[in-house]
PDB file of C-alpha atoms in Angstrom:
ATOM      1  CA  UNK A   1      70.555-176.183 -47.014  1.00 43.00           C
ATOM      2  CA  UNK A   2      70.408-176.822 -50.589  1.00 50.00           C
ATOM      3  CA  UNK A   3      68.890-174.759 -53.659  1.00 51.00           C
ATOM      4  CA  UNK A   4      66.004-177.286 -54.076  1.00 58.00           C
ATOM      5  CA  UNK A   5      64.753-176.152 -50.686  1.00 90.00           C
ATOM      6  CA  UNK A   6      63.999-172.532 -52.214  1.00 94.00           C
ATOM      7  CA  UNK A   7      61.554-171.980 -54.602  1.00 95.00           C
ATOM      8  CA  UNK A   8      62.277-169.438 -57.713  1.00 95.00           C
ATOM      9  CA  UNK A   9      60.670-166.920 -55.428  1.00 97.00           C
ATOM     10  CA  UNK A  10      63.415-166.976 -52.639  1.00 97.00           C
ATOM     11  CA  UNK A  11      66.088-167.250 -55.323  1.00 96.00           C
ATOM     12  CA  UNK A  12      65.166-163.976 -56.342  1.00 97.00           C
ATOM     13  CA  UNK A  13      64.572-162.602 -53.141  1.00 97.00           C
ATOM     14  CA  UNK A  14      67.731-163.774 -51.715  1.00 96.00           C
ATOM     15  CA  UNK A  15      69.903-162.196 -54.714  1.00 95.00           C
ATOM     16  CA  UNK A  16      68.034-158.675 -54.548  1.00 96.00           C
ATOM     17  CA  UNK A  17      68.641-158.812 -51.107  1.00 96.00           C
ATOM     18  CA  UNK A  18      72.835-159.868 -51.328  1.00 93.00           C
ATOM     19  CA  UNK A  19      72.767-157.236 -53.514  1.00 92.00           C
ATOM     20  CA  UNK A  20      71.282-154.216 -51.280  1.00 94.00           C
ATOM     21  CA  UNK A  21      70.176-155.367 -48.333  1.00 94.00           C
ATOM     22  CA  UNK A  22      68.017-152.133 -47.447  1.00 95.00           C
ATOM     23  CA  UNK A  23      66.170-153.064 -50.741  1.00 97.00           C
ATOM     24  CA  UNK A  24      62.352-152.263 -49.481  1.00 97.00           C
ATOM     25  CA  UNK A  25      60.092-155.151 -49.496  1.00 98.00           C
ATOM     26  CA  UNK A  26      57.443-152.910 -51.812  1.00 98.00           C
ATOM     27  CA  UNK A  27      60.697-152.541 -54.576  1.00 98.00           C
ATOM     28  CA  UNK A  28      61.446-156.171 -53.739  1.00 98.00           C
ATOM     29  CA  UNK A  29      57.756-157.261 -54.285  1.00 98.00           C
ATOM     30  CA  UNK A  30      57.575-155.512 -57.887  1.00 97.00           C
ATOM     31  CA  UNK A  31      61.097-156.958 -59.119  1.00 97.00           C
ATOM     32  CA  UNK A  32      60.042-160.563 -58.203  1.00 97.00           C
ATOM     33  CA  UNK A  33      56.366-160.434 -59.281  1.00 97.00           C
ATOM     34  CA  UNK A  34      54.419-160.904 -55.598  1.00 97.00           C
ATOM     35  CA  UNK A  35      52.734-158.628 -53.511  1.00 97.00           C
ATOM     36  CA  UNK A  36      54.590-156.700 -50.670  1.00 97.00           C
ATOM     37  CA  UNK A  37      52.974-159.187 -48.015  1.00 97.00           C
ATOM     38  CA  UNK A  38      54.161-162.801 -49.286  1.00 97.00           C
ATOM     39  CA  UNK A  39      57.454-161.026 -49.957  1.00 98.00           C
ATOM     40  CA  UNK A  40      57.881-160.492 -46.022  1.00 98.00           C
ATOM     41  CA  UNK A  41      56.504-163.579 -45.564  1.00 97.00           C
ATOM     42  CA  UNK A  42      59.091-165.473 -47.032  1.00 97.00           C
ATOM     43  CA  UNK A  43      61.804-162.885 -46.276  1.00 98.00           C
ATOM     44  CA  UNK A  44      60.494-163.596 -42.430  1.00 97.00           C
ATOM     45  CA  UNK A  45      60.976-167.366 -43.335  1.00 96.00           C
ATOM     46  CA  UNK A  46      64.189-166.880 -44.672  1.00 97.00           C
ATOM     47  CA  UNK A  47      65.550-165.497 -41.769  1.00 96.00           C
ATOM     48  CA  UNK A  48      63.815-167.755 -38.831  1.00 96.00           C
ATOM     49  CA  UNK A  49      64.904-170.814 -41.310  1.00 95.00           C
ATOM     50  CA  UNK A  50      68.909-169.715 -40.870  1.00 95.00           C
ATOM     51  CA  UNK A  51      69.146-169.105 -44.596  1.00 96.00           C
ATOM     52  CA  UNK A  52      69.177-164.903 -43.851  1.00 96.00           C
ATOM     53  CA  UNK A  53      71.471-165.012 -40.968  1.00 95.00           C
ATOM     54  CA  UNK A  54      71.693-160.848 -40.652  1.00 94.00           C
ATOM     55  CA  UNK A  55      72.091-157.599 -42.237  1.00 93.00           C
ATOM     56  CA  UNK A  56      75.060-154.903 -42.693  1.00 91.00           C
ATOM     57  CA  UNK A  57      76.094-152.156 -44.251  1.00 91.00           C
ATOM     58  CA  UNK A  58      79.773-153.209 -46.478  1.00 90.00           C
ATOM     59  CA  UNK A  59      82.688-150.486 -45.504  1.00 93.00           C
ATOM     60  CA  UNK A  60      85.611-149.909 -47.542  1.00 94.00           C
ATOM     61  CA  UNK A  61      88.736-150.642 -45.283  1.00 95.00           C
ATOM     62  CA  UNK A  62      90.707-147.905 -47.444  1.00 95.00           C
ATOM     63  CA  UNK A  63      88.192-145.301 -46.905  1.00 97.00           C
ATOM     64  CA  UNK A  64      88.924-145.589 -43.164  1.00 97.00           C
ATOM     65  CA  UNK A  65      92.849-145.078 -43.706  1.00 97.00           C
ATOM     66  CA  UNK A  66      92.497-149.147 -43.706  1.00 97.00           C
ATOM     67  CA  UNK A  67      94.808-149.570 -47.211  1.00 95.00           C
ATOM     68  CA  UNK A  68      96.981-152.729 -46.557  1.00 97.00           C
ATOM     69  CA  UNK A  69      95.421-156.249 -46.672  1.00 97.00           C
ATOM     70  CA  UNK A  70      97.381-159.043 -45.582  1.00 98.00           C
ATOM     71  CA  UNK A  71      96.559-162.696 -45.945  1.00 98.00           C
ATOM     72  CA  UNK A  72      98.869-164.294 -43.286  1.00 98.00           C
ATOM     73  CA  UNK A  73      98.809-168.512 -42.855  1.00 98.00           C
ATOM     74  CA  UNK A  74      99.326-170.120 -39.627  1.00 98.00           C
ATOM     75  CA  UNK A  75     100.867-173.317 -38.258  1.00 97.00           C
ATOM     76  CA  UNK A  76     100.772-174.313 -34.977  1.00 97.00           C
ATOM     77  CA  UNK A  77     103.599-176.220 -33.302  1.00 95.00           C
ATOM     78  CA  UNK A  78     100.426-178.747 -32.102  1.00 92.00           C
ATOM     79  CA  UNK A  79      96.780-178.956 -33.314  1.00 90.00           C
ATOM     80  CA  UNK A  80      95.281-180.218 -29.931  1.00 93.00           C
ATOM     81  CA  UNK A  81      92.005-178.250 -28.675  1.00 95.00           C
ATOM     82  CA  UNK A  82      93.636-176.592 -26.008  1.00 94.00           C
ATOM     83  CA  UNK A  83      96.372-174.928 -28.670  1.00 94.00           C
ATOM     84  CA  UNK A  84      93.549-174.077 -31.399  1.00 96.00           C
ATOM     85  CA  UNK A  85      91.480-172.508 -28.297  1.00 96.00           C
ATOM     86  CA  UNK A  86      94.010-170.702 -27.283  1.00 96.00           C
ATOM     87  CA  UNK A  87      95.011-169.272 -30.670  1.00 97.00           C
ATOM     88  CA  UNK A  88      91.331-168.172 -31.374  1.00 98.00           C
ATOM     89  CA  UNK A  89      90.782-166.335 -28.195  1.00 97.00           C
ATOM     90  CA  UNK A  90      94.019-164.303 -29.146  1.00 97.00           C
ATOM     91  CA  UNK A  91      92.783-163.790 -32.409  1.00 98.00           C
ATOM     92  CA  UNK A  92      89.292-163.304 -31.460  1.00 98.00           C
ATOM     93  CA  UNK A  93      91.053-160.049 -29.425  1.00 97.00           C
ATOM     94  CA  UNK A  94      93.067-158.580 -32.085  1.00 98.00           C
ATOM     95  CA  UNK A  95      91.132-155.964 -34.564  1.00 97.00           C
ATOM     96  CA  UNK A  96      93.805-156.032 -36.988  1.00 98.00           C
ATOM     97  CA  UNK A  97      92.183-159.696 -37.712  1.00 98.00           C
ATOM     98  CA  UNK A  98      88.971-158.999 -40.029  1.00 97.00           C
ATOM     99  CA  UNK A  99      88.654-162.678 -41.128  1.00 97.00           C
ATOM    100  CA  UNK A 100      90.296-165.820 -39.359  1.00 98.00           C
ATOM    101  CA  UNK A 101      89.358-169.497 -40.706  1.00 98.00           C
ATOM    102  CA  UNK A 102      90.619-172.754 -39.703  1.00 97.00           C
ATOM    103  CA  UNK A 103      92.272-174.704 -42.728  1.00 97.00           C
ATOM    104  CA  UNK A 104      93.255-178.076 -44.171  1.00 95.00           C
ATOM    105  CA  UNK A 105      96.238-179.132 -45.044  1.00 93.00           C
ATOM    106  CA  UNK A 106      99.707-177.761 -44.410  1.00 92.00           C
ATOM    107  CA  UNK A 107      98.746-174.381 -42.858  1.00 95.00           C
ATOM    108  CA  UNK A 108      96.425-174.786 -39.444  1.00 97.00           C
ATOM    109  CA  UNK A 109      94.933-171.041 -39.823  1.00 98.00           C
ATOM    110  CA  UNK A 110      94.565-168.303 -42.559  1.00 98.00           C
ATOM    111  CA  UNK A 111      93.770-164.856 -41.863  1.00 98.00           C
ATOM    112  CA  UNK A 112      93.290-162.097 -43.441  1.00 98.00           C
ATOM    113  CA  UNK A 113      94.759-158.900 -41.591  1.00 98.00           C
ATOM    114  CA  UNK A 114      94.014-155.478 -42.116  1.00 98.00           C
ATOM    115  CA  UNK A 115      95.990-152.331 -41.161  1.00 98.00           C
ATOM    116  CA  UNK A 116      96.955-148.890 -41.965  1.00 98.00           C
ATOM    117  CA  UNK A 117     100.315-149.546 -43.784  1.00 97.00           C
ATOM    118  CA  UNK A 118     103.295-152.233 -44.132  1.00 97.00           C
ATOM    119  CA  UNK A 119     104.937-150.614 -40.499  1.00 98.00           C
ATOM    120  CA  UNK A 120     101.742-151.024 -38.815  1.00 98.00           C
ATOM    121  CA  UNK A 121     101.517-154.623 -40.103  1.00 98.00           C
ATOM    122  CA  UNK A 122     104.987-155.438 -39.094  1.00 98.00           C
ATOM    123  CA  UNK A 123     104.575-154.581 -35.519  1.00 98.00           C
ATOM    124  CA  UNK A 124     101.199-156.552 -35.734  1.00 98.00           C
ATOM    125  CA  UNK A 125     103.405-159.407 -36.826  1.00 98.00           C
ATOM    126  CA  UNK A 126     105.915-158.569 -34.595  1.00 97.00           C
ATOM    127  CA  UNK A 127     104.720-157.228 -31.725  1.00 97.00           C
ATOM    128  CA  UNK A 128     101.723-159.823 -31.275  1.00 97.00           C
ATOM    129  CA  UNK A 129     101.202-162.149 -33.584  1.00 98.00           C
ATOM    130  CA  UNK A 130     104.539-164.005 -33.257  1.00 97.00           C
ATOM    131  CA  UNK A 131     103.803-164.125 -29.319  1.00 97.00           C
ATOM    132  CA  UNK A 132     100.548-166.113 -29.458  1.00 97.00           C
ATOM    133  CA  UNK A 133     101.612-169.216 -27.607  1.00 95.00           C
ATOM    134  CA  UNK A 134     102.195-171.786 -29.985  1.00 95.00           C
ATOM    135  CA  UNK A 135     102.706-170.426 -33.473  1.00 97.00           C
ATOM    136  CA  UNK A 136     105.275-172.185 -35.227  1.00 96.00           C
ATOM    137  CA  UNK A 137     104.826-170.628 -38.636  1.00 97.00           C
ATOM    138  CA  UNK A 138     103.747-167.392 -40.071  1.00 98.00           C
ATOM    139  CA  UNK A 139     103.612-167.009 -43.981  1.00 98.00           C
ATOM    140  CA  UNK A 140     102.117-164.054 -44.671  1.00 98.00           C
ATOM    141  CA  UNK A 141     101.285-162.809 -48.792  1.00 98.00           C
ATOM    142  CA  UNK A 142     100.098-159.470 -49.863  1.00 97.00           C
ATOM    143  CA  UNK A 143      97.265-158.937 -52.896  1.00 97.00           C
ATOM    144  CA  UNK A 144      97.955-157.229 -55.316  1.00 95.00           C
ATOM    145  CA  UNK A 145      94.314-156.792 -57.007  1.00 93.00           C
ATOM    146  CA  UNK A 146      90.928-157.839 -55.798  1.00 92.00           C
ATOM    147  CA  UNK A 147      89.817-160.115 -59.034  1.00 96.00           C
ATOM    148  CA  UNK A 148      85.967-161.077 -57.636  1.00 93.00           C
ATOM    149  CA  UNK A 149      84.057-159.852 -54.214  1.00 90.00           C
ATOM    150  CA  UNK A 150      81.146-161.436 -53.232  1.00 87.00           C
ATOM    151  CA  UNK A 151      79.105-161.245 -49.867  1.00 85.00           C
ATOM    152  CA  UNK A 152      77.670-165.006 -50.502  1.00 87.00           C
ATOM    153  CA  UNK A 153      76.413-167.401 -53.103  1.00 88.00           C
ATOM    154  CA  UNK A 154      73.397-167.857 -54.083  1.00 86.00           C
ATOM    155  CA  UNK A 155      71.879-170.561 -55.903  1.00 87.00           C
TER     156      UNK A 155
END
């Protein structure tokens, strides 16, 4: 999908809606300068087209007693589909794990591991992440400041 597929229209639509996704289509109608029913028209579009792929509400981690972020990369001791299967599934079943991408490069995984404190990260690391069959390497780094957040880009 690329921008010249959307019209100025969905542009604006698209970055009203990244920015409050509750936004109703009557507020979202006046802001972009069309009527309430083209505006669910091509919200309706949106969505069945893959663009809009769902809505949520954002949570602050810290709020929930969530106030340690780790980003943790992983090697594997062998990148064959049966290794990188296996390490997702674990992954997949660990809550601590908010975000989990598979890289290029030196690192086969990074991750990005949230928990109540440094101790309940180091049993995380200890206690099951170190025992997912086949991890070879764990480098894990700790933010210090959040510089930019953004939900997606938009043309």
């Amino acid at each position: 999908m690329t921008s010249a597929q959307l019209d100025s229209f969905e542009i604006r639509i698209l970055r009203l809606l990244r920015e409050n996704g509750r936004m109703p289509v009557q507020d979202i109608s006046e802001r972009v300068g069309l009527s309430p029913t083209p505006v669910a028209r091509r919200i309706r579009a949106l969505e069945s087209r893959g663009v809009i792929t769902g809505y949520t509400a954002l949570i602050d981690e810290a709020a929930l007693g969530y106030g340690i972020t780790v980003f943790v990369s992983v090697q594997l001791d062998r990148q064959i589909d049966r290794a990188l299967e296996q390490f997702e599934s674990a992954i997949r079943s660990f809550p601590e794990v908010v975000d989990c991408w598979l890289m290029t490069g030196s690192r086969d995984y990074l991750l990005r591991i949230v928990t109540e404190s440094l101790a309940t990260y180091e049993t995380f690391l200890t206690a099951r992440l170190t025992r997912v069959p086949g991890v070879s390497n764990i480098e894990s780094s700790i933010p210090i400041r959040r510089v930019k957040s953004g939900i997606a880009r938009t043309p």
